[in-house]
PDB file of C-alpha atoms in Angstrom:
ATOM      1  CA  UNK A1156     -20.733  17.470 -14.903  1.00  0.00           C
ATOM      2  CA  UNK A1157     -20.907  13.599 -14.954  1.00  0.00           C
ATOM      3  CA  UNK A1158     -18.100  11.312 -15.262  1.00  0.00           C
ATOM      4  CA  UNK A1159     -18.703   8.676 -17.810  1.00  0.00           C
ATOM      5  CA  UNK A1160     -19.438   5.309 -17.503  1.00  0.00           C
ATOM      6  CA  UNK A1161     -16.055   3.621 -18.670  1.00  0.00           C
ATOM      7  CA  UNK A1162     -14.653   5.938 -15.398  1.00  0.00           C
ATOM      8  CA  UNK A1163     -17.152   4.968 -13.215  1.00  0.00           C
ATOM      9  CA  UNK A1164     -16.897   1.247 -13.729  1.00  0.00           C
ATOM     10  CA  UNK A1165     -13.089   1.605 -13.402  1.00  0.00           C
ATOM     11  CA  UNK A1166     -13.224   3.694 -10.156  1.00  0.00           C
ATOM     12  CA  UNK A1167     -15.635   1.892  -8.730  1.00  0.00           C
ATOM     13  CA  UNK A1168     -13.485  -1.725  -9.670  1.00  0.00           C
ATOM     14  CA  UNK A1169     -10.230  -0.079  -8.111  1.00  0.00           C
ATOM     15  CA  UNK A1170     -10.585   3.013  -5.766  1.00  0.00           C
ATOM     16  CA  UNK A1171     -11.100   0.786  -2.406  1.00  0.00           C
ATOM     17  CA  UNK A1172      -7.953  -1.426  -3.289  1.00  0.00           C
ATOM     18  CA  UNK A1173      -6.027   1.539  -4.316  1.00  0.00           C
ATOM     19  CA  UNK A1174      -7.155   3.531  -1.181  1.00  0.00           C
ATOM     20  CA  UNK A1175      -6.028   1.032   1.561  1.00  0.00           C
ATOM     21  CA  UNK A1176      -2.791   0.334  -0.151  1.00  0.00           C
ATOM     22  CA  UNK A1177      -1.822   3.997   0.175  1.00  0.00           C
ATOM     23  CA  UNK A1178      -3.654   4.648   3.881  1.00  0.00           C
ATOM     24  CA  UNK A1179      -0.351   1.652   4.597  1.00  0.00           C
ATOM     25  CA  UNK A1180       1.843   2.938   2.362  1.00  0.00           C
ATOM     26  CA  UNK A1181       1.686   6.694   3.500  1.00  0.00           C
ATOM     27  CA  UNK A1182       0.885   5.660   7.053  1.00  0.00           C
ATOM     28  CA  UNK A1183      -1.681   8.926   6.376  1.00  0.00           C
ATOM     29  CA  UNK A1184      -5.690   8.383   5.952  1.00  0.00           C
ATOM     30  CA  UNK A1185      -6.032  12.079   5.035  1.00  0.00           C
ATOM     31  CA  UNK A1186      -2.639  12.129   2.643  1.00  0.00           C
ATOM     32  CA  UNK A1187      -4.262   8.730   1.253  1.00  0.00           C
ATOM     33  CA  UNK A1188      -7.326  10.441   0.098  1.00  0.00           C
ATOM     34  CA  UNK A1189      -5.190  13.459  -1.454  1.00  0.00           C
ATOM     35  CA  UNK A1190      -2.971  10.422  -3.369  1.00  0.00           C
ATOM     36  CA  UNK A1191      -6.201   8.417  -4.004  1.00  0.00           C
ATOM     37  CA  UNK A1192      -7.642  11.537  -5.878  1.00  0.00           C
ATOM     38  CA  UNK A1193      -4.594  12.271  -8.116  1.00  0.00           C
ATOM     39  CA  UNK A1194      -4.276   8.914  -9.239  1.00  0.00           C
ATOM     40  CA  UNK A1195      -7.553   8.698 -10.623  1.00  0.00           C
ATOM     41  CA  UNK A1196      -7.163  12.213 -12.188  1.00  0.00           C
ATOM     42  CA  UNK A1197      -4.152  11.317 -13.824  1.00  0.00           C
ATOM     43  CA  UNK A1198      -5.958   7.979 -14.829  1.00  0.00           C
ATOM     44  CA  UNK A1199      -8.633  10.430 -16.619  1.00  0.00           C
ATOM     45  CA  UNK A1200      -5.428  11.964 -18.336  1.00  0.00           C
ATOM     46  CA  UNK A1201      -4.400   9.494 -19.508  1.00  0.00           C
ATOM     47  CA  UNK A1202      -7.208   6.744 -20.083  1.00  0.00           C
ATOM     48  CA  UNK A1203      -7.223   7.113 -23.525  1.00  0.00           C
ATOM     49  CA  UNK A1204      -3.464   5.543 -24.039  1.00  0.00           C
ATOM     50  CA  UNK A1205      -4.527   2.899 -21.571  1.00  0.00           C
ATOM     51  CA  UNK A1206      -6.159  -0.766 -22.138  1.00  0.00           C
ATOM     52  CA  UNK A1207      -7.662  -3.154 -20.010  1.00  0.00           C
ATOM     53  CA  UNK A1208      -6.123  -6.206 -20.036  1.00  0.00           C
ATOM     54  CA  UNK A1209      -3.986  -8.986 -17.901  1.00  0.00           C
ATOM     55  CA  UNK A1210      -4.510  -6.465 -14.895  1.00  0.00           C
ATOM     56  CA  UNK A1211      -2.357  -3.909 -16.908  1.00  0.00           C
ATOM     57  CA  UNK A1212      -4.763  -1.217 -15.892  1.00  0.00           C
ATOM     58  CA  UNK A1213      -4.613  -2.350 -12.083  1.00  0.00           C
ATOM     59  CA  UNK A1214      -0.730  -2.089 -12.381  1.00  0.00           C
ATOM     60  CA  UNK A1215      -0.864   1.132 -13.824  1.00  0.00           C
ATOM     61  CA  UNK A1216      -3.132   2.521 -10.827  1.00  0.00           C
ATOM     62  CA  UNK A1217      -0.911   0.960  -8.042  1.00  0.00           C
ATOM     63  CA  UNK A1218       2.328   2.222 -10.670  1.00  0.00           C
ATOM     64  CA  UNK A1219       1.020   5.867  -9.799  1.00  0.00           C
ATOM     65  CA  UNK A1220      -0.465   5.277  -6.432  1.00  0.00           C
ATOM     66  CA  UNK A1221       3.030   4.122  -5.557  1.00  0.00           C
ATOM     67  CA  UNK A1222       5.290   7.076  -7.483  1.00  0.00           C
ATOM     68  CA  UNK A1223       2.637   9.573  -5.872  1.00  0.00           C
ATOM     69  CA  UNK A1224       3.238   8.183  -2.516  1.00  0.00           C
ATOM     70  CA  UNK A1225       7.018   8.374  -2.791  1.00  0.00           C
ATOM     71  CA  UNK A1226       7.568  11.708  -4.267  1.00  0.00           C
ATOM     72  CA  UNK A1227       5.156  12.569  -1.229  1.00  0.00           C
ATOM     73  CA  UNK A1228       7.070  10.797   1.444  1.00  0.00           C
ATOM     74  CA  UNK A1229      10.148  12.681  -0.163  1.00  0.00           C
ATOM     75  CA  UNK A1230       8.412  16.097   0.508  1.00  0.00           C
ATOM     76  CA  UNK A1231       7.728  15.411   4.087  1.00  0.00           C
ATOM     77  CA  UNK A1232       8.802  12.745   7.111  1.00  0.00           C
ATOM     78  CA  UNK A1233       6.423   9.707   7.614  1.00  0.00           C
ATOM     79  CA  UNK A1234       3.923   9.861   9.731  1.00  0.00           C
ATOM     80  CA  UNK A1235       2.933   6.162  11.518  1.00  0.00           C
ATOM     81  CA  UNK A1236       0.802   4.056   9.797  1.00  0.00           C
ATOM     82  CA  UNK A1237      -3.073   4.466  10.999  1.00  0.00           C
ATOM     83  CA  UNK A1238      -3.818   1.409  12.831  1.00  0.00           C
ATOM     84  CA  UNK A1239      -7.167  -0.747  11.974  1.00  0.00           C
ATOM     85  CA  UNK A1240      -9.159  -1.522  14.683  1.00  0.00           C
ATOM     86  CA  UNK A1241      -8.756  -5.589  15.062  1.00  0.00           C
ATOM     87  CA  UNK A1242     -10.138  -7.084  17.791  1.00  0.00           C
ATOM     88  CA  UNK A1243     -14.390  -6.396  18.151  1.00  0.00           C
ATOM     89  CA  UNK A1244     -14.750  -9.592  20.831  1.00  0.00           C
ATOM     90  CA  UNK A1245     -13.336 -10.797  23.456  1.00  0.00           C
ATOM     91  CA  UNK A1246     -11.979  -9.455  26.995  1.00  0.00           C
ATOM     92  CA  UNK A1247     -10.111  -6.125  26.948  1.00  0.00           C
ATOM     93  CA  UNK A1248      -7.187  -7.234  27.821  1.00  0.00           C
ATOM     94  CA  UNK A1249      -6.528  -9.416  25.194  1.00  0.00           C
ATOM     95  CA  UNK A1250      -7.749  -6.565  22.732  1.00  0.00           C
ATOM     96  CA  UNK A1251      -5.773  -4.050  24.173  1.00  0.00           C
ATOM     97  CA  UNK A1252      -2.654  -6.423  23.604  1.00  0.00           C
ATOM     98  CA  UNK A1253      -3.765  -7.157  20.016  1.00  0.00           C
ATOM     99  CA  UNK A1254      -4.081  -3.203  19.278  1.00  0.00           C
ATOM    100  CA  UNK A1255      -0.835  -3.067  20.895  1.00  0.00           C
ATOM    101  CA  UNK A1256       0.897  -5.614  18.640  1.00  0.00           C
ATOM    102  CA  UNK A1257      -0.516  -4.567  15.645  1.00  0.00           C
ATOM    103  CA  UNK A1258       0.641  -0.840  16.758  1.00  0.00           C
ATOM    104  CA  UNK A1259       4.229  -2.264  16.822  1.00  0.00           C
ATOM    105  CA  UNK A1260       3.886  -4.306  13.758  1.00  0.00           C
ATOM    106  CA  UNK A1261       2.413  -1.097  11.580  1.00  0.00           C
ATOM    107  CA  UNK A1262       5.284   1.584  13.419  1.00  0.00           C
ATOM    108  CA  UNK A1263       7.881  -1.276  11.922  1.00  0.00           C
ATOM    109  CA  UNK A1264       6.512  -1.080   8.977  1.00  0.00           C
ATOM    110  CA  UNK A1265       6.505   2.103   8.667  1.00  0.00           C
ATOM    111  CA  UNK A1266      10.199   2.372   9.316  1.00  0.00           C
ATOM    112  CA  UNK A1267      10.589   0.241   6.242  1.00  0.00           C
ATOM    113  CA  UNK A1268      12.369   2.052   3.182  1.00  0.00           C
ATOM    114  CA  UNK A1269       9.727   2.895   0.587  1.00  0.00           C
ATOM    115  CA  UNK A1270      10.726   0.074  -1.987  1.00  0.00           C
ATOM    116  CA  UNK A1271      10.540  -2.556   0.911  1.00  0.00           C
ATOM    117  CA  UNK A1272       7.190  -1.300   2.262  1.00  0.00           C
ATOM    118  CA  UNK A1273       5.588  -1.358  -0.728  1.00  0.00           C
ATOM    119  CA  UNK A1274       7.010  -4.810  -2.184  1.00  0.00           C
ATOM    120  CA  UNK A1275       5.769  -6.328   1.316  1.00  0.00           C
ATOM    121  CA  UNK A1276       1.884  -4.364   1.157  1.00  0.00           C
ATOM    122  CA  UNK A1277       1.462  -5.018  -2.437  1.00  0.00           C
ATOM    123  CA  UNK A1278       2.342  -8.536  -1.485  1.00  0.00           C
ATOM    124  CA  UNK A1279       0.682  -9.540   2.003  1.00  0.00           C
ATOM    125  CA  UNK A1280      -1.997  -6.668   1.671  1.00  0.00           C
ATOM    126  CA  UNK A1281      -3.219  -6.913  -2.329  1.00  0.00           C
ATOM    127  CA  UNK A1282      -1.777 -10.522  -3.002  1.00  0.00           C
ATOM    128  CA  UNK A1283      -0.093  -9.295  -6.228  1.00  0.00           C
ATOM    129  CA  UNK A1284       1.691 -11.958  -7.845  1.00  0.00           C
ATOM    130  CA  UNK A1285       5.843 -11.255  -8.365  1.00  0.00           C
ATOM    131  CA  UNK A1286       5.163 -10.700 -12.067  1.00  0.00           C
ATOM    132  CA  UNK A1287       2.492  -7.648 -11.073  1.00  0.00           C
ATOM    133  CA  UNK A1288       4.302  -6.191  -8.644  1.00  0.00           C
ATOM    134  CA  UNK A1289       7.210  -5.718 -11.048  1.00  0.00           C
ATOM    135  CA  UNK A1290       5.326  -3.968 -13.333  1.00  0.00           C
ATOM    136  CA  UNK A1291       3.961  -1.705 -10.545  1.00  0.00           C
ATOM    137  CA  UNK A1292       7.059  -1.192  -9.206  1.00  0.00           C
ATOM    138  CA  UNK A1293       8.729  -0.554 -12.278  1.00  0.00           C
ATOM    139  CA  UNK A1294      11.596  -3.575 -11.318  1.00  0.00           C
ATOM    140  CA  UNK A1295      11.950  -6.843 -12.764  1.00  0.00           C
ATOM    141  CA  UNK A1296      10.086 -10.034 -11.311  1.00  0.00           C
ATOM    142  CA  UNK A1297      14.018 -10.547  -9.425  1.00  0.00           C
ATOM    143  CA  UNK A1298      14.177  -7.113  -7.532  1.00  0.00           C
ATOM    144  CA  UNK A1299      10.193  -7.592  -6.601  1.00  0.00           C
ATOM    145  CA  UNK A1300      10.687 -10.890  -4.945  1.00  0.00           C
ATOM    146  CA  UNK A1301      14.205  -9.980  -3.280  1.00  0.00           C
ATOM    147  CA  UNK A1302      12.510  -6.842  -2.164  1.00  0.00           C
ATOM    148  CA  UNK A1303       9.392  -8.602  -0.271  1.00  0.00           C
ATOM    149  CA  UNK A1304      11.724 -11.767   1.452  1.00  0.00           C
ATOM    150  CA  UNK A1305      14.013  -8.799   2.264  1.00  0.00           C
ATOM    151  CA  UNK A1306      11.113  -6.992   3.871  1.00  0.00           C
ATOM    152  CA  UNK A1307       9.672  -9.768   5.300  1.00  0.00           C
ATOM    153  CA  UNK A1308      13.256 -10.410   7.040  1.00  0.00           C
ATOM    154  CA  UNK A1309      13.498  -7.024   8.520  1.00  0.00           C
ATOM    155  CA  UNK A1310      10.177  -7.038  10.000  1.00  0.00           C
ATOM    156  CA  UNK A1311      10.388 -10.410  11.580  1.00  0.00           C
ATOM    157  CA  UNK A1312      13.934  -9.007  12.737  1.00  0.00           C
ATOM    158  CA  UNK A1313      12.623  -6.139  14.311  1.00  0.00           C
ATOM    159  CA  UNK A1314       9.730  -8.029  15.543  1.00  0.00           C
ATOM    160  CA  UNK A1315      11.493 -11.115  17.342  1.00  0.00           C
ATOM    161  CA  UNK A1316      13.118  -9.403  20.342  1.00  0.00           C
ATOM    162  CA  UNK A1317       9.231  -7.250  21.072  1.00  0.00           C
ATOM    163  CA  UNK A1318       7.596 -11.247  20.892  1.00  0.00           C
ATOM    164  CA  UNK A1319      10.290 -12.337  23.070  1.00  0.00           C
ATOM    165  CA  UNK A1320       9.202  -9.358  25.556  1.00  0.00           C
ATOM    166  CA  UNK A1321       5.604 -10.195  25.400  1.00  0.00           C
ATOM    167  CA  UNK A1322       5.706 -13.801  26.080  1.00  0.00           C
TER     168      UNK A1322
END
């Protein structure tokens, strides 16, 4: 059976975004696929009561990809977050210390509470405006900024005293 048009133009427009925001948000390639899936089934659900317009379907995707993520993170303790490779040049040592870092800055991360960690992807990963990531979090524009510069704190927090080690 063959998905329609209107689906594949909308997968296709928001399945990588919506992918690599839960592989960071889960910490969990394979439970990001799993996540991935559902929220485009429950997009075919319920296309027909949604519209296109000022990125309100976008909001709706990352709405579910984020509610599926948390009721999952409920059901089971987080894994780390997969780490990207970074570095393709340069002498091994200096790669090995950039894997290293970005190791430590994706375990952090990870630590964060699930409204923090999202607020701070949504924000540094998908450059969602405050507005947007209210509506995907389901806060207002107030919570969703206090919720990134409080995420942003905690990480550079956590973070100074491991740069102070390195240097």
């Amino acid at each position: 059976m063959r998905m329609d048009d209107g689906f594949d133009a909308v997968y296709e427009s928001y399945v990588r975004a919506v992918h690599a925001y839960l592989v960071r948000l889960t910490g969990n390639r394979a439970t990001a696929d799993d996540l991935c899936q559902e929220t485009f089934v429950r997009y075919l659900r319920h296309r027909d009561r949604l519209r296109e317009g000022n990125g309100a379907l976008g909001s709706w995707l990352f709405r579910v990809a984020t509610n599926l993520a948390f009721d999952d993170r409920r059901k089971r303790r987080p894994d780390l977050v997969d780490v990207e490779p970074i570095a393709r040049h340069g002498d091994a040592l200096k790669e090995a210390e950039s894997r290293d870092l970005v190791a430590r800055i994706s375990i952090e991360i990870a630590k964060m509470p699930d409204e923090l960690r999202a607020a701070f992807l949504l924000r540094t990963q998908h450059e969602m405006t405050f507005p947007r990531m209210a509506t995907v979090l389901g806060c207002s524009e107030r919570t969703a900024k206090d919720r990134y510069r409080k995420a942003r704190d905690v990480l550079a927090g956590r973070l100074d005293p491991l740069l102070r080690e390195d240097s």
